[in-house]
Amino acid sequence: MGDKNYTIDALELGPAENFIYLIQDHATKQAAIVDPAWDVPKAIELMNERGYKITDILLTHSHHDHINGIQDVLDVYDAELHILKPEAEFWGDKDQKPTLHYGGDEIMVGETAIKMLHTPGHTPGSTCYHLNNDLLTGDTMFVFGCGRCDFTGGDPEQMFNTLNKIRTELPASTRILPGHNYAVKKTSTLEEQIKGNPFFHQHNVEDFVKFRMNTPKRKSPYEAELESNCGHDH
Ligand SMILES: [Fe+2]
């Protein structure tokens, strides 16, 4: 991995411990804001201090706590709003005019390429954003947790497949940047999650669905649970 030509900052904002991320492209001083919500002026202030301009809004999904600051961004910047087509259809918002994408699409923020991964399960068009060795996971994966699948549009079978894909297709060193600060630490690696995230310890879809749906609310802060402690015989 060469020198990174971007910086990612996380702001923890709002009553649900949301992480709002700012991806800043060094070469052009353009920035993307991921899931703008709650206290957007704080993000704008940071960008002004650093001389960056927000050109893009990236949504991981359309739940209220991840999008309630879109207009606050658009009031200040002429930014392009990005979302996967299946999430836009699920969202059904008529006021926004987002750019609709498909999984695998790449968004350029200045000279920084960001790939959209379609990761359904929490919502039909949930998206993880992948750049370099960083994965912004929204409510798909948390540090030692994963998004609920019992809300409208949720699907635990899809979540099982999504997590399997992430586990098998991305490098173990991938840095996980989740949508909420629910755990004992703010970020992690995929390797650490495969070892310590109980949702990676359900090895078939039936076990996973049962585990996910029987524990809609887990006690936070989440911490590592090693597989030998999970009661299964492997
Ligand atoms: Fe959500």
Short mmCIF file of N, CA and C and ligand atoms in Angstrom, two decimals, residues 18 60-66 87 122-123 126 138-140 142 147-148 151 180 182, ligand 1:
data_model
loop_
_atom_site.label_atom_id
_atom_site.label_comp_id
_atom_site.label_asym_id
_atom_site.label_seq_id
_atom_site.Cartn_x
_atom_site.Cartn_y
_atom_site.Cartn_z
N ASN A 18 -23.69 8.26 16.26
CA ASN A 18 -23.36 8.12 14.83
C ASN A 18 -21.96 8.63 14.55
N THR A 60 -24.61 5.57 3.28
CA THR A 60 -24.51 4.11 3.48
C THR A 60 -25.89 3.47 3.47
N HIS A 61 -26.89 4.22 3.91
CA HIS A 61 -28.28 3.80 3.82
C HIS A 61 -29.16 4.98 4.20
N SER A 62 -30.47 4.79 4.14
CA SER A 62 -31.37 5.94 4.21
C SER A 62 -32.06 6.11 5.55
N HIS A 63 -31.63 5.41 6.59
CA HIS A 63 -32.26 5.62 7.91
C HIS A 63 -32.00 7.05 8.39
N HIS A 64 -33.01 7.56 9.09
CA HIS A 64 -33.04 8.96 9.51
C HIS A 64 -31.74 9.43 10.19
N ASP A 65 -31.20 8.60 11.05
CA ASP A 65 -30.03 9.04 11.82
C ASP A 65 -28.77 9.14 10.97
N HIS A 66 -28.85 8.75 9.70
CA HIS A 66 -27.69 8.85 8.80
C HIS A 66 -27.87 9.92 7.73
N GLU A 87 -31.44 1.28 -2.73
CA GLU A 87 -31.69 2.04 -1.50
C GLU A 87 -32.57 3.25 -1.79
N HIS A 122 -29.14 -4.97 6.34
CA HIS A 122 -29.74 -3.98 7.24
C HIS A 122 -30.86 -3.25 6.51
N THR A 123 -30.58 -2.85 5.27
CA THR A 123 -31.60 -2.31 4.35
C THR A 123 -31.30 -2.89 2.97
N SER A 126 -28.16 -1.14 1.31
CA SER A 126 -27.04 -0.73 2.17
C SER A 126 -25.74 -0.80 1.39
N GLY A 138 -21.07 1.64 7.49
CA GLY A 138 -22.43 2.07 7.83
C GLY A 138 -23.00 1.19 8.93
N ASP A 139 -24.23 0.73 8.76
CA ASP A 139 -24.84 -0.16 9.76
C ASP A 139 -24.77 -1.62 9.31
N THR A 140 -23.92 -1.91 8.34
CA THR A 140 -23.74 -3.32 7.94
C THR A 140 -22.90 -4.04 8.98
N PHE A 142 -20.57 -3.39 12.59
CA PHE A 142 -20.01 -2.56 13.64
C PHE A 142 -18.78 -3.27 14.20
N GLY A 147 -25.49 -4.77 11.90
CA GLY A 147 -26.75 -4.03 11.89
C GLY A 147 -27.95 -4.95 12.11
N ARG A 148 -28.99 -4.37 12.70
CA ARG A 148 -30.22 -5.13 12.92
C ARG A 148 -30.89 -5.46 11.60
N PHE A 151 -35.88 -4.50 11.13
CA PHE A 151 -36.64 -3.34 10.69
C PHE A 151 -37.15 -3.57 9.27
N HIS A 180 -21.64 3.57 13.67
CA HIS A 180 -21.95 3.97 15.05
C HIS A 180 -20.79 3.59 15.98
N TYR A 182 -20.46 1.91 18.88
CA TYR A 182 -21.16 1.02 19.81
C TYR A 182 -20.21 0.12 20.61
FE FE B 1 -29.63 2.05 10.14
#
